[in-house]
mmCIF file with all atom_site columns, C-alpha atoms in Angstrom:
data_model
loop_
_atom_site.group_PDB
_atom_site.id
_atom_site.type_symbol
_atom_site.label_atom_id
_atom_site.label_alt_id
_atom_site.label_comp_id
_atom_site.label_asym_id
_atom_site.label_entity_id
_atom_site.label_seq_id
_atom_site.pdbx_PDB_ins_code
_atom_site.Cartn_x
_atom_site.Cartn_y
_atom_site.Cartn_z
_atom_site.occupancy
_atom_site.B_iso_or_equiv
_atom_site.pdbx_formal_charge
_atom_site.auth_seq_id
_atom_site.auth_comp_id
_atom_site.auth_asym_id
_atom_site.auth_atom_id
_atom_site.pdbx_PDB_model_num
ATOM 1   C CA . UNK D 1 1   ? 118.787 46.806 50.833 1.00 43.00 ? 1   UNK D CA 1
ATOM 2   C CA . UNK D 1 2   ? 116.699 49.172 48.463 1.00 43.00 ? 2   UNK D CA 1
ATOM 3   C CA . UNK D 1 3   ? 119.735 50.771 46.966 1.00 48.00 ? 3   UNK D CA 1
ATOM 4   C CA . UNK D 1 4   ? 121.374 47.139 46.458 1.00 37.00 ? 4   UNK D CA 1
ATOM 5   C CA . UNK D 1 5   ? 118.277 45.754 44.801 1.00 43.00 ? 5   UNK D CA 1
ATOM 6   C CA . UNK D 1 6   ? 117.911 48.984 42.612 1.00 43.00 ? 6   UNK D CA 1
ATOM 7   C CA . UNK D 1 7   ? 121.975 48.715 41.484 1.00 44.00 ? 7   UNK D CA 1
ATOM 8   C CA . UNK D 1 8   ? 121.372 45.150 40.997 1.00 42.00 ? 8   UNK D CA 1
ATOM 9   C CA . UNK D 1 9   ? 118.320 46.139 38.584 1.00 43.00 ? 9   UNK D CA 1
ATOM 10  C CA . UNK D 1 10  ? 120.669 48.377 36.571 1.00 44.00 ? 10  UNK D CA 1
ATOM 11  C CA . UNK D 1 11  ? 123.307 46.100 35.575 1.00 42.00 ? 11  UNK D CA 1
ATOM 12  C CA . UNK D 1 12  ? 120.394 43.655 34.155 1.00 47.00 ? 12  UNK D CA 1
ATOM 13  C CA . UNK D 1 13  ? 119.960 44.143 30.624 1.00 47.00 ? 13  UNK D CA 1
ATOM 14  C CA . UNK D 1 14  ? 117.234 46.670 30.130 1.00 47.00 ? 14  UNK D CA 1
ATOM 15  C CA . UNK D 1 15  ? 114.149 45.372 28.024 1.00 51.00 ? 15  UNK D CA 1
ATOM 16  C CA . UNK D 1 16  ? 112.466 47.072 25.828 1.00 60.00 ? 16  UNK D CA 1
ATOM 17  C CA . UNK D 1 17  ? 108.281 48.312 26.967 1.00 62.00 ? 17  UNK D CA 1
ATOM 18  C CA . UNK D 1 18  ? 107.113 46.197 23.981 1.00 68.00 ? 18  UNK D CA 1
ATOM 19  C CA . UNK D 1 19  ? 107.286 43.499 26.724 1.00 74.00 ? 19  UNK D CA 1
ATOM 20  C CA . UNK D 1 20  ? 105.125 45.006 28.955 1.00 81.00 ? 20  UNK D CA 1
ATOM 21  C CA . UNK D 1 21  ? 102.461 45.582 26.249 1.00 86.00 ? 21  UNK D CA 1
ATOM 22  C CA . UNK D 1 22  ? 99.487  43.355 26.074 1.00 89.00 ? 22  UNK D CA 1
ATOM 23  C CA . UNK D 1 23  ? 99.455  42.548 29.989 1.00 91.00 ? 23  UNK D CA 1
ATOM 24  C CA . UNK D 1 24  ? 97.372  43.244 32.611 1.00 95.00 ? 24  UNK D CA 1
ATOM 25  C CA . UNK D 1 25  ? 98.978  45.232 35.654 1.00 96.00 ? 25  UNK D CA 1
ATOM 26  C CA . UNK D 1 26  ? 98.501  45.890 39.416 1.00 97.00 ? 26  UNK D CA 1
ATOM 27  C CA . UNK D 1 27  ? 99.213  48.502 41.625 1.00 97.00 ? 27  UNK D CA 1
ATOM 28  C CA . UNK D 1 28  ? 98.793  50.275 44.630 1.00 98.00 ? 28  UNK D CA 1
ATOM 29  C CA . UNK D 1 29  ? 99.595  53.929 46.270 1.00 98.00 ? 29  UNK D CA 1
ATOM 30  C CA . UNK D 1 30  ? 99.550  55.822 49.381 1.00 97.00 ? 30  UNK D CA 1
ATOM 31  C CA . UNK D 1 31  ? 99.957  59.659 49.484 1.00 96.00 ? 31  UNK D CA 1
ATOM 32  C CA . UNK D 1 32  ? 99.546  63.054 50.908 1.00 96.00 ? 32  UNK D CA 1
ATOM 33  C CA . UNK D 1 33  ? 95.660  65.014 49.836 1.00 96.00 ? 33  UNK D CA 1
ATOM 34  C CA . UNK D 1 34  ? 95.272  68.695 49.563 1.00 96.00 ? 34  UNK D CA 1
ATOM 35  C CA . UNK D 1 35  ? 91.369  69.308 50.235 1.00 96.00 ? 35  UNK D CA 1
ATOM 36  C CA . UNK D 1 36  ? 90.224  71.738 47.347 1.00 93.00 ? 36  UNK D CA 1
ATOM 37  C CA . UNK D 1 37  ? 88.259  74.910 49.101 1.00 91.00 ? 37  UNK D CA 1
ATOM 38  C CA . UNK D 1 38  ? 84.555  74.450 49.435 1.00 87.00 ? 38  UNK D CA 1
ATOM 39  C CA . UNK D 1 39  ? 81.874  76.485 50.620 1.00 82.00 ? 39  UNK D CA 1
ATOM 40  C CA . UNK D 1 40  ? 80.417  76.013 54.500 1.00 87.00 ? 40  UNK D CA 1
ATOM 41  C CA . UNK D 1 41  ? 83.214  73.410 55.999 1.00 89.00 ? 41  UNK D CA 1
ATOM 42  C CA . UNK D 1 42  ? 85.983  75.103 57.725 1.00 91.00 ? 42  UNK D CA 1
ATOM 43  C CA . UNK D 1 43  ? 89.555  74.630 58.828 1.00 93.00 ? 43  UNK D CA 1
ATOM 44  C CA . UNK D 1 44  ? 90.349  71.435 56.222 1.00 93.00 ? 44  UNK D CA 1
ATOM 45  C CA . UNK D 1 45  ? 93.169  68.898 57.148 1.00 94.00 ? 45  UNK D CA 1
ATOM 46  C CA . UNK D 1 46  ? 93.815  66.545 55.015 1.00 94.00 ? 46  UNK D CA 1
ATOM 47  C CA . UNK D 1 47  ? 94.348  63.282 56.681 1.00 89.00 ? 47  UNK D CA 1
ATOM 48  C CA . UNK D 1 48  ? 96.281  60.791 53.527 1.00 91.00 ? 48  UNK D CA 1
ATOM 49  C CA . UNK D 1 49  ? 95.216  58.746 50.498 1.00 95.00 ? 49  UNK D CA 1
ATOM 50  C CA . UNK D 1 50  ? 95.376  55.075 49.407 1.00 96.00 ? 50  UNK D CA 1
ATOM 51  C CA . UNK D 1 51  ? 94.860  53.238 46.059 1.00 97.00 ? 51  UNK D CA 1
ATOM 52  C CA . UNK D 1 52  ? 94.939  49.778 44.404 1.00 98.00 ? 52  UNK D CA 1
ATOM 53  C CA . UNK D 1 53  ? 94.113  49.032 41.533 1.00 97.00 ? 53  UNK D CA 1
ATOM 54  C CA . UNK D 1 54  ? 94.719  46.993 37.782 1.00 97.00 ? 54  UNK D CA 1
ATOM 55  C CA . UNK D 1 55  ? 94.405  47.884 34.351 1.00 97.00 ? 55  UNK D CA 1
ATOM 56  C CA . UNK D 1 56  ? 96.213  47.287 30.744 1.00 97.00 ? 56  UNK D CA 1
ATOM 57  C CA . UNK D 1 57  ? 98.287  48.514 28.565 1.00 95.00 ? 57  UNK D CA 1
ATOM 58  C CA . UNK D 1 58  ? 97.566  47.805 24.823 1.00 95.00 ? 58  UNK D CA 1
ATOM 59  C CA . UNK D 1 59  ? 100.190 49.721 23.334 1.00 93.00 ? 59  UNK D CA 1
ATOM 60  C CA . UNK D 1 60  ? 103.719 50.969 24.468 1.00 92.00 ? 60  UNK D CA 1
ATOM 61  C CA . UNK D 1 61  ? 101.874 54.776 24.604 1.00 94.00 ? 61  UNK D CA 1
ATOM 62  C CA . UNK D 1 62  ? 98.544  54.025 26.326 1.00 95.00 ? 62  UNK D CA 1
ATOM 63  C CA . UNK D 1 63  ? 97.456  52.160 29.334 1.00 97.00 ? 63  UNK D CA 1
ATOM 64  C CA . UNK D 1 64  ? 93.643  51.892 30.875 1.00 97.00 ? 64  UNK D CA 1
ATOM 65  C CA . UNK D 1 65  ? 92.492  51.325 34.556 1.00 97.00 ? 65  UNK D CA 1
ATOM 66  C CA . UNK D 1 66  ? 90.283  50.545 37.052 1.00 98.00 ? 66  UNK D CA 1
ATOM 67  C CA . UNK D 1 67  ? 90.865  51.811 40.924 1.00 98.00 ? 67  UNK D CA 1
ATOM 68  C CA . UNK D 1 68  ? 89.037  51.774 44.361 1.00 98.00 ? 68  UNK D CA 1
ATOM 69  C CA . UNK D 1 69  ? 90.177  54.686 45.842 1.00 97.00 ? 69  UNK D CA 1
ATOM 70  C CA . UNK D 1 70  ? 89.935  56.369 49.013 1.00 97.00 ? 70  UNK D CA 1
ATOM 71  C CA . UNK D 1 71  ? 90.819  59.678 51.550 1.00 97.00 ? 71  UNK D CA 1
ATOM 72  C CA . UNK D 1 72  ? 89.795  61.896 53.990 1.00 95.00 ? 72  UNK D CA 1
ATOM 73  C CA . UNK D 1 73  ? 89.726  65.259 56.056 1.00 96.00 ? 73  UNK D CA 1
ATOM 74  C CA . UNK D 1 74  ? 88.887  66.555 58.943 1.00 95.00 ? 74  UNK D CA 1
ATOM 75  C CA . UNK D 1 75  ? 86.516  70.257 59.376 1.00 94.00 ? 75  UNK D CA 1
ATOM 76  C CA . UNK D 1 76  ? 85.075  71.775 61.862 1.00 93.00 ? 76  UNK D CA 1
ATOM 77  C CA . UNK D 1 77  ? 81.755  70.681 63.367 1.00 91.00 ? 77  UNK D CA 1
ATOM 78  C CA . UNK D 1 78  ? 78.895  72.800 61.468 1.00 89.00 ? 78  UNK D CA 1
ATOM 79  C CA . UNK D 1 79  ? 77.276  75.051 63.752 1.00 84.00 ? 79  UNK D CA 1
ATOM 80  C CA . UNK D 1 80  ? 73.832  73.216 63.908 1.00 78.00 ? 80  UNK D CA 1
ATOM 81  C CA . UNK D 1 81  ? 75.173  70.313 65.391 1.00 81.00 ? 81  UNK D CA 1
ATOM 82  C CA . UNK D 1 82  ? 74.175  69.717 68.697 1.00 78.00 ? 82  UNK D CA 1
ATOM 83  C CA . UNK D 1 83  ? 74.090  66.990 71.739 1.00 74.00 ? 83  UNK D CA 1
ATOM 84  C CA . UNK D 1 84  ? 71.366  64.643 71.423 1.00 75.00 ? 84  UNK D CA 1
ATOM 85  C CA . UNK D 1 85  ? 69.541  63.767 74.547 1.00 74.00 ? 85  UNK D CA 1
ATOM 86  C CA . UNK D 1 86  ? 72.029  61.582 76.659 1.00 71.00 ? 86  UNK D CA 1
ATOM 87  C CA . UNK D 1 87  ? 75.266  62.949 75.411 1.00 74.00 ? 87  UNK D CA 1
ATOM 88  C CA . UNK D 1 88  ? 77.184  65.416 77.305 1.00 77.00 ? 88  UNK D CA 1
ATOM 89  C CA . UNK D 1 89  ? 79.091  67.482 74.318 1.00 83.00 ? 89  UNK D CA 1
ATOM 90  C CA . UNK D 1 90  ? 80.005  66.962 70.417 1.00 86.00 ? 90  UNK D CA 1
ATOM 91  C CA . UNK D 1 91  ? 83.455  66.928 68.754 1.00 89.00 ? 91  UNK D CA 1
ATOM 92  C CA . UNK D 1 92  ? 84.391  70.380 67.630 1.00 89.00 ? 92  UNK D CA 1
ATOM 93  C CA . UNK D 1 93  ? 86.128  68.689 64.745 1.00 93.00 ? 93  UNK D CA 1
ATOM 94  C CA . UNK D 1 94  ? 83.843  66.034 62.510 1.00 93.00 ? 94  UNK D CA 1
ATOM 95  C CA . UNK D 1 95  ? 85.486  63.742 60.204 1.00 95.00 ? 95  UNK D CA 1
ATOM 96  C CA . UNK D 1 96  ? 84.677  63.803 56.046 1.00 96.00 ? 96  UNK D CA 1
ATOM 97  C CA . UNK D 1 97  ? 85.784  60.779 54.491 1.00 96.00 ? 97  UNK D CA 1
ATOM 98  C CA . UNK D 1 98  ? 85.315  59.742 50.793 1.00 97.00 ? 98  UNK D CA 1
ATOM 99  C CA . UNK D 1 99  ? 85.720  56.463 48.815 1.00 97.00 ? 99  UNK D CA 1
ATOM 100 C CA . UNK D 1 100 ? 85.155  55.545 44.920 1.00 97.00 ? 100 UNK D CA 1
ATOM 101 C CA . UNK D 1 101 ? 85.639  53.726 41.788 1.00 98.00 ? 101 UNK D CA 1
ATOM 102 C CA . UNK D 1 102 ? 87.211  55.102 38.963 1.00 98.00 ? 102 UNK D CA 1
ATOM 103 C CA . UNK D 1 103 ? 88.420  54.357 35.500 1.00 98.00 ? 103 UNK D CA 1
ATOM 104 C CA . UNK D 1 104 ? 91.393  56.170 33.659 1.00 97.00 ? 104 UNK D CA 1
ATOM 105 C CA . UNK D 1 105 ? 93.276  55.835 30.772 1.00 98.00 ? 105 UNK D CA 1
ATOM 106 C CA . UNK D 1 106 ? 97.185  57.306 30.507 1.00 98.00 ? 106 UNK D CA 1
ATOM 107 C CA . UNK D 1 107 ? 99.425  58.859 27.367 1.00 97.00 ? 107 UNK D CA 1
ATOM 108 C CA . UNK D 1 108 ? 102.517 56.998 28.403 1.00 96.00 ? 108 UNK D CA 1
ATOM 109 C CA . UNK D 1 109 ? 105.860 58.424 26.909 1.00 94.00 ? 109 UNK D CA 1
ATOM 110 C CA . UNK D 1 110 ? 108.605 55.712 27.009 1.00 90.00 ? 110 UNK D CA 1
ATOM 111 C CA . UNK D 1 111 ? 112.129 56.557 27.349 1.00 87.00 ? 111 UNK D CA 1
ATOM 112 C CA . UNK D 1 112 ? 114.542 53.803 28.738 1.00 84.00 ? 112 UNK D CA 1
ATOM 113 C CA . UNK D 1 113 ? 113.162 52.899 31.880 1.00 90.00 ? 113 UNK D CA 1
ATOM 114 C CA . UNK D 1 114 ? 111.726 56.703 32.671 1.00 93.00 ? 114 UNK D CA 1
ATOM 115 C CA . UNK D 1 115 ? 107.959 56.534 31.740 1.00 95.00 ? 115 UNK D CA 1
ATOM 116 C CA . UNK D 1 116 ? 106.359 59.835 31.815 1.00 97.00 ? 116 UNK D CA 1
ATOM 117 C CA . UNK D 1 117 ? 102.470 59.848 31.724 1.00 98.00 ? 117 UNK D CA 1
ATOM 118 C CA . UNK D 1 118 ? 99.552  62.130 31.474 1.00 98.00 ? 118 UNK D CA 1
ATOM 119 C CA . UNK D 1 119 ? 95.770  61.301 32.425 1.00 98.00 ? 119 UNK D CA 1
ATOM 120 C CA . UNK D 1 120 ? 92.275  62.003 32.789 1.00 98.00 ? 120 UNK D CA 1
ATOM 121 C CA . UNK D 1 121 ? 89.747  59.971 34.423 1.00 98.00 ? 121 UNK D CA 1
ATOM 122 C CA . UNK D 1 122 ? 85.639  59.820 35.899 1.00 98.00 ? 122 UNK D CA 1
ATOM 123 C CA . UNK D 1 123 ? 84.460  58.262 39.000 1.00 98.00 ? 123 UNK D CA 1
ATOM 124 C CA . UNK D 1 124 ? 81.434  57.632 41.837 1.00 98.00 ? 124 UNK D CA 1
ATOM 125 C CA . UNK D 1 125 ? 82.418  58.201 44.704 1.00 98.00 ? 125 UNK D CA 1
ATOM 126 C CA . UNK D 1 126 ? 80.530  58.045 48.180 1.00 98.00 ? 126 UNK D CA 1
ATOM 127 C CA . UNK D 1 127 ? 81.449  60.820 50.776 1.00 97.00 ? 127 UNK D CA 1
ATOM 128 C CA . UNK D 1 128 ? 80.434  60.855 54.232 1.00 96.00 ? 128 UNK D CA 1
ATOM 129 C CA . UNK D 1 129 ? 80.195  63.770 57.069 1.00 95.00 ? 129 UNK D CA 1
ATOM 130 C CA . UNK D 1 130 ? 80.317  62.061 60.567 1.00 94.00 ? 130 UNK D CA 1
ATOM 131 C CA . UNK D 1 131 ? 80.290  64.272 63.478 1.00 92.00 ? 131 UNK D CA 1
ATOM 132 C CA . UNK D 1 132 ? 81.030  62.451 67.089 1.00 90.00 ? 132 UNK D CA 1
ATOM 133 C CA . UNK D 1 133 ? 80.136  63.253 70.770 1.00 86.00 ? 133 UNK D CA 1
ATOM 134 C CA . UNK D 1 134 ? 80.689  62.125 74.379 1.00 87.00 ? 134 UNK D CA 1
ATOM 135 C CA . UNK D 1 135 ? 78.512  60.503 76.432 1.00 81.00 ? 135 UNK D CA 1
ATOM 136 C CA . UNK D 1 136 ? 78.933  59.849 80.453 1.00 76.00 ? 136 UNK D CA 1
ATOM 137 C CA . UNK D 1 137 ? 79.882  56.103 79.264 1.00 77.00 ? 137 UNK D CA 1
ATOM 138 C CA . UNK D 1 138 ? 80.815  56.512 75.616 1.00 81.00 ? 138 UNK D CA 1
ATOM 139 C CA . UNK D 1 139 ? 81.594  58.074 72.433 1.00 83.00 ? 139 UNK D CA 1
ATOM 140 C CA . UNK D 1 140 ? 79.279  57.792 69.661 1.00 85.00 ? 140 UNK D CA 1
ATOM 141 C CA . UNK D 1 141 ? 77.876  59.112 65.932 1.00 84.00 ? 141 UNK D CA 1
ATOM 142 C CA . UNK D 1 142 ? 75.619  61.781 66.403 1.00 85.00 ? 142 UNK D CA 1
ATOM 143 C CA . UNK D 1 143 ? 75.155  63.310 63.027 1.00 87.00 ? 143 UNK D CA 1
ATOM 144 C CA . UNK D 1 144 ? 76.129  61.454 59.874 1.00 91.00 ? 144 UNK D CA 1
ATOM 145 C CA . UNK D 1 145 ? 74.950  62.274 55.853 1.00 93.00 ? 145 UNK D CA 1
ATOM 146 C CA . UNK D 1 146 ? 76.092  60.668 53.112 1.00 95.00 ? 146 UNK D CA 1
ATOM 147 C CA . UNK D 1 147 ? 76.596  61.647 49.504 1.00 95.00 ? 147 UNK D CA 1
ATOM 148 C CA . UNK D 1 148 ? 76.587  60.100 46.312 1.00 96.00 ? 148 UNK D CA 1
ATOM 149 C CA . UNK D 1 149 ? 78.204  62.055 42.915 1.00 97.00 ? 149 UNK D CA 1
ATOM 150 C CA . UNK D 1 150 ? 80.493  61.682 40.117 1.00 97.00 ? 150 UNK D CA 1
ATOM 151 C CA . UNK D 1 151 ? 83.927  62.951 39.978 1.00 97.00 ? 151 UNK D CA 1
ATOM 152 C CA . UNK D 1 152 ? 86.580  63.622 37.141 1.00 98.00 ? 152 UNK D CA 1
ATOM 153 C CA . UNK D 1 153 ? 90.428  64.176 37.300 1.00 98.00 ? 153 UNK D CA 1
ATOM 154 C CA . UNK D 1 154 ? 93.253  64.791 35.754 1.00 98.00 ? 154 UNK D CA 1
ATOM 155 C CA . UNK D 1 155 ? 97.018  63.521 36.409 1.00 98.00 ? 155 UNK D CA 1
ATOM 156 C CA . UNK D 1 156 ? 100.364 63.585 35.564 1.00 98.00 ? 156 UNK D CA 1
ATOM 157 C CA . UNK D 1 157 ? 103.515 61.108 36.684 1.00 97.00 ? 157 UNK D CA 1
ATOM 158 C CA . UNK D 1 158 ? 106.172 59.056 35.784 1.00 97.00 ? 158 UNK D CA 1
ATOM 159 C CA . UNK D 1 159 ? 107.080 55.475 36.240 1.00 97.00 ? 159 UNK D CA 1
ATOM 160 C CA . UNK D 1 160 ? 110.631 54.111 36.472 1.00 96.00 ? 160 UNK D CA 1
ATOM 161 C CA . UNK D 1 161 ? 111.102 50.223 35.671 1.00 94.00 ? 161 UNK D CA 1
ATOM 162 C CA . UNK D 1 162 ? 113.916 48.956 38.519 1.00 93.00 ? 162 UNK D CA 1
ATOM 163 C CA . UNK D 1 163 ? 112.913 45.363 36.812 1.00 90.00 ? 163 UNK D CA 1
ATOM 164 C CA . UNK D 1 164 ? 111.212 44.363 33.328 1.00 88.00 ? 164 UNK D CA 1
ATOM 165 C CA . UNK D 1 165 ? 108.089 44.450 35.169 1.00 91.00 ? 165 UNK D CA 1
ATOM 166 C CA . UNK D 1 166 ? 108.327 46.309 38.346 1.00 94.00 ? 166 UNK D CA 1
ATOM 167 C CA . UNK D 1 167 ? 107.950 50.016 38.573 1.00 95.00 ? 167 UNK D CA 1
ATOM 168 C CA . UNK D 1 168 ? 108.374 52.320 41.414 1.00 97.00 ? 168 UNK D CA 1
ATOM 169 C CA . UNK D 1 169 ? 107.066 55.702 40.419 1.00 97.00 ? 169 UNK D CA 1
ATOM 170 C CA . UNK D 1 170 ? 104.984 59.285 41.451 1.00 98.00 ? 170 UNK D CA 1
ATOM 171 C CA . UNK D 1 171 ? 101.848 60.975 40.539 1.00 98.00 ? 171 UNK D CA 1
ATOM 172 C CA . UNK D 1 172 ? 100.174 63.967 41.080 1.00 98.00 ? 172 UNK D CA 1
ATOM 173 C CA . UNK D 1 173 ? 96.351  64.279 40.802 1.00 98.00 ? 173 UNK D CA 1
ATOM 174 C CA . UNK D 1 174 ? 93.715  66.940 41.006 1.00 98.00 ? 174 UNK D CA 1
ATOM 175 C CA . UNK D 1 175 ? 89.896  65.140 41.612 1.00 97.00 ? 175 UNK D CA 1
ATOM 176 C CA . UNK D 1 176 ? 87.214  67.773 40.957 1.00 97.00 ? 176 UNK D CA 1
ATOM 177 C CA . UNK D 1 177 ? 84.157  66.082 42.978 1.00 97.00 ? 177 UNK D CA 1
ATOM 178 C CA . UNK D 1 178 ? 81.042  67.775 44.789 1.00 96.00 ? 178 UNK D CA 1
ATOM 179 C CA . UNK D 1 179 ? 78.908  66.535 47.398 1.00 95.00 ? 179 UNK D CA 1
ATOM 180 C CA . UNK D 1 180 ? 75.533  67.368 49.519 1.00 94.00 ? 180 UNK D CA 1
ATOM 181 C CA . UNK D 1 181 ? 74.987  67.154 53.316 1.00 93.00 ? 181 UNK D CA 1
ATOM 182 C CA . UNK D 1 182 ? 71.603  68.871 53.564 1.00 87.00 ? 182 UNK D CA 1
ATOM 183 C CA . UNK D 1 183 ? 70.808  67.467 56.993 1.00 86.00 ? 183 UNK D CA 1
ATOM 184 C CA . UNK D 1 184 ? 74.146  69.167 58.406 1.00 89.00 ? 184 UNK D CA 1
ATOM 185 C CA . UNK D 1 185 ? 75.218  71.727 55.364 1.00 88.00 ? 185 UNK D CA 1
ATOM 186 C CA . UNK D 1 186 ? 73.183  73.926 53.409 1.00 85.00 ? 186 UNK D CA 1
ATOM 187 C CA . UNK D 1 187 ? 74.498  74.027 49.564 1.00 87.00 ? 187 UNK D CA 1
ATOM 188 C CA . UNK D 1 188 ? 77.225  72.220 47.709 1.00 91.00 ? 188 UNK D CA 1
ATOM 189 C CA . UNK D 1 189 ? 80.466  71.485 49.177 1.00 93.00 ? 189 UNK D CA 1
ATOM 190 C CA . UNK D 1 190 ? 83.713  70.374 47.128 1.00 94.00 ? 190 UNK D CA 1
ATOM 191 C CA . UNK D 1 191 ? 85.075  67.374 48.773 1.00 95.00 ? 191 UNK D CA 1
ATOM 192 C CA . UNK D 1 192 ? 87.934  67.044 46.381 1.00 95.00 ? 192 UNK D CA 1
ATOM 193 C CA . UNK D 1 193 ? 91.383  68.134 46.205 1.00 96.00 ? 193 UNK D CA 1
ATOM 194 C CA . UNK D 1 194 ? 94.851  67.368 45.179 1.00 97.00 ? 194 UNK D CA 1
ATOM 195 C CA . UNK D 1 195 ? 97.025  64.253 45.146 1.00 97.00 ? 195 UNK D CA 1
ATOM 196 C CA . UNK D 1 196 ? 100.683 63.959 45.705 1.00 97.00 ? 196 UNK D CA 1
ATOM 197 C CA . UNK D 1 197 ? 101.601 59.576 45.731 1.00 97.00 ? 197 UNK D CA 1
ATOM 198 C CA . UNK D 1 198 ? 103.912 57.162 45.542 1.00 97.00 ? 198 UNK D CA 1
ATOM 199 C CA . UNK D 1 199 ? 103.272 54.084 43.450 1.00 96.00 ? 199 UNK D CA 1
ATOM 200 C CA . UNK D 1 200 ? 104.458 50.569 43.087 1.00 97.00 ? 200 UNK D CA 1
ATOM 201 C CA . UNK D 1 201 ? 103.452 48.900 39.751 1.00 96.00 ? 201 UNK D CA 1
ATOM 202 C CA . UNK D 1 202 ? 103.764 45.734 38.554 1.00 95.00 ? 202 UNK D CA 1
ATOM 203 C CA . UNK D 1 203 ? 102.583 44.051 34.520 1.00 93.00 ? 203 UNK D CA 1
ATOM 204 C CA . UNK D 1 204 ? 101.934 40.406 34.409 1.00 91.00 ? 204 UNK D CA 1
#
């Protein structure tokens, strides 16, 4: 059905990006993440990304927008960790989950329906260590910190239009963002990483 819909797009008469300029845009994306190396959390595994998101494009090279973002990995359990009263044992492997807000603005480079693009961008995000544990009855938190920062990244991608104003595309992205647990992690730990997505856009 995909490959019918996209010949179907291609025998259309293509139109021009001028008519995608001056209108607003949504968008979403789910993806692999890459955790970026950090200091005291060991063993990283990325566990997958998700976006949505709108913005606009005021000219045929340069589009600006807003996303809610988030991702996560899992690390192993820092070594201070341990059972509260009532709790038998705790995970060896705690969960690190970040979410955030972010503005960006994109050099587009039209070309037929191929739309290269290059980007930079700042966020706040809110990152979260959560370690688990076993009880006789249940499982439960038993160590949590969360962290507040700003964030900056950088992208590159391309968009191709299967309709006037429908876009299937792919983006890579490197977010450089640190964070503090100082209840569970001494120091600074980069929570960050790199981005590898899949994106459906669509102007208005």
């Amino acid at each position: 059905m995909l490959s019918f819909w996209t010949m179907a797009a291609a025998a259309q008469t293509y139109i021009e990006p001028d008519t995608r300029v001056g209108r607003p845009y949504l968008e979403a994306a789910l993806g692999a993440f890459e955790p970026q190396s950090t200091n005291h959390l060991a063993n990283q595994d990325g566990q997958g990304f998700g976006l949505v998101g709108g913005g606009y494009r005021p000219t045929p090279g340069f589009a600006w927008g807003v996303e809610v973002t988030g991702f996560g990995q899992r690390v192993d359990t820092p070594a201070g960790v341990s059972a509260p009263s009532g709790f038998r044992s705790v995970d060896s492997r705690a969960r690190l989950s970040t979410e955030g807000l972010d503005v960006n603005a994109r050099w587009i480079i039209p070309f037929d329906r191929w739309e290269p693009f290059l980007g930079a961008g700042v966020g706040w995000y809110q990152s979260r260590l959560e370690v688990r544990g076993t009880s006789f009855f249940f499982r439960d938190t038993v160590a949590e910190e969360k962290s507040n920062d700003f964030g900056a990244h950088v992208l590159a991608g391309f968009d191709y239009w299967i309709r006037p104003r429908i876009a299937l595309g792919a983006e890579v992205r490197f977010l450089r963002l640190n964070a503090r647990f100082e209840s569970l992690v001494q120091g600074t730990e980069h929570v960050g990483g790199t981005f590898l997505m899949l994106r459906y856009r669509q102007a208005f």
